[in-house]
C-alpha positions as MATLAB code, in Angstrom:
seq = 'XXXXXXXXXXXXXXXXXXXXXXXXXXXXXXXXXXXXXXXXXXXXXXXXXXXXXXXXXXXXXXXXXXXXXXXXXXXXXXXXXXXXXXXXXXXX';
ca = [
      -9.562  -70.942    8.721;
      -8.259  -73.729   11.437;
      -8.376  -77.010   10.707;
      -7.432  -80.606    9.800;
      -7.154  -82.324    6.289;
      -7.591  -86.153    6.016;
      -6.092  -87.728    3.031;
      -6.510  -91.364    2.036;
      -5.673  -92.970   -1.724;
      -5.249  -96.357   -3.453;
      -1.735  -95.975   -4.769;
      -1.209  -97.065   -8.461;
       2.237  -97.606   -8.716;
       4.061  -96.601   -5.427;
       3.601  -94.877   -2.055;
       4.688  -91.187   -0.898;
       5.693  -90.456    2.390;
       3.640  -88.542    4.572;
       5.083  -85.015    4.578;
       4.209  -85.094    1.068;
       0.536  -85.177    1.525;
       1.249  -82.546    4.182;
       3.460  -80.173    2.100;
       0.614  -80.323   -0.817;
      -1.894  -79.523    1.674;
       0.549  -76.740    3.175;
       0.665  -75.366   -0.219;
      -2.815  -74.408   -0.958;
      -3.526  -73.468    3.032;
      -1.389  -70.793    2.683;
      -3.460  -69.243   -0.067;
      -6.346  -66.647    0.542;
      -9.448  -68.688   -0.959;
     -12.271  -70.515    0.440;
     -12.240  -73.853    2.125;
     -14.357  -75.487   -1.247;
     -11.609  -74.519   -3.563;
      -8.459  -75.608   -1.061;
     -10.088  -79.038   -0.858;
     -10.769  -79.261   -5.077;
      -7.347  -77.820   -5.185;
      -5.732  -80.560   -2.851;
      -7.664  -82.970   -4.912;
      -6.571  -82.183   -8.160;
      -2.894  -81.584   -7.656;
      -2.545  -85.390   -5.871;
      -4.814  -86.455   -8.931;
      -2.333  -85.033  -11.291;
       0.844  -86.030   -9.806;
      -0.002  -89.388   -8.132;
      -3.154  -90.601  -10.403;
      -4.200  -92.844   -7.739;
      -6.852  -95.698   -8.413;
      -9.014  -93.404   -6.080;
      -8.625  -90.462   -3.769;
     -10.526  -89.141   -0.463;
      -9.964  -85.640    0.729;
     -12.084  -84.406    3.876;
     -11.086  -80.942    5.451;
     -12.554  -80.058    8.237;
     -12.118  -76.315    9.601;
     -13.100  -73.995   12.011;
     -13.911  -70.728   10.523;
     -12.543  -67.470   12.638;
     -15.402  -65.331   11.210;
     -18.253  -67.729   12.815;
     -15.887  -68.137   16.200;
     -14.850  -64.755   16.778;
     -17.349  -62.338   15.461;
     -20.878  -62.108   13.677;
     -22.657  -65.513   15.726;
     -19.542  -66.038   17.708;
     -19.815  -70.234   17.705;
     -16.936  -71.784   18.832;
     -16.123  -75.039   18.257;
     -18.290  -75.296   14.669;
     -16.580  -76.730   11.961;
     -17.416  -76.927    8.440;
     -16.433  -80.103    6.470;
     -15.854  -80.351    2.688;
     -15.046  -83.727    0.639;
     -13.603  -84.884   -2.525;
     -13.736  -88.051   -3.760;
     -12.337  -89.664   -7.071;
     -11.617  -93.226   -8.481;
     -12.568  -95.916   -6.419;
     -13.639  -93.751   -3.656;
     -16.513  -91.876   -5.781;
     -17.435  -95.005   -7.922;
     -17.988  -97.362   -4.401;
     -19.089  -95.557   -1.511;
     -19.529  -98.240    0.482;
];
């Protein structure tokens, strides 16, 4: 897959640099797995290390199996999400 990860969180104590969040995504994106599992693992890792008041992770990716073979639909993306804390409790 090829795509983007969007991360938003309400910090509890302090904020971390953007490069730290990008590193977390890179760690899980390099593994052979499904997009759904990757999203859940990113959520779990950030939750465990930062314990934020709320966390939202959205992964939007184009799957090469759809664009290069099979139905051959370029530009079609799949979105997976994970919400915790304030983001899960108050979706408005």
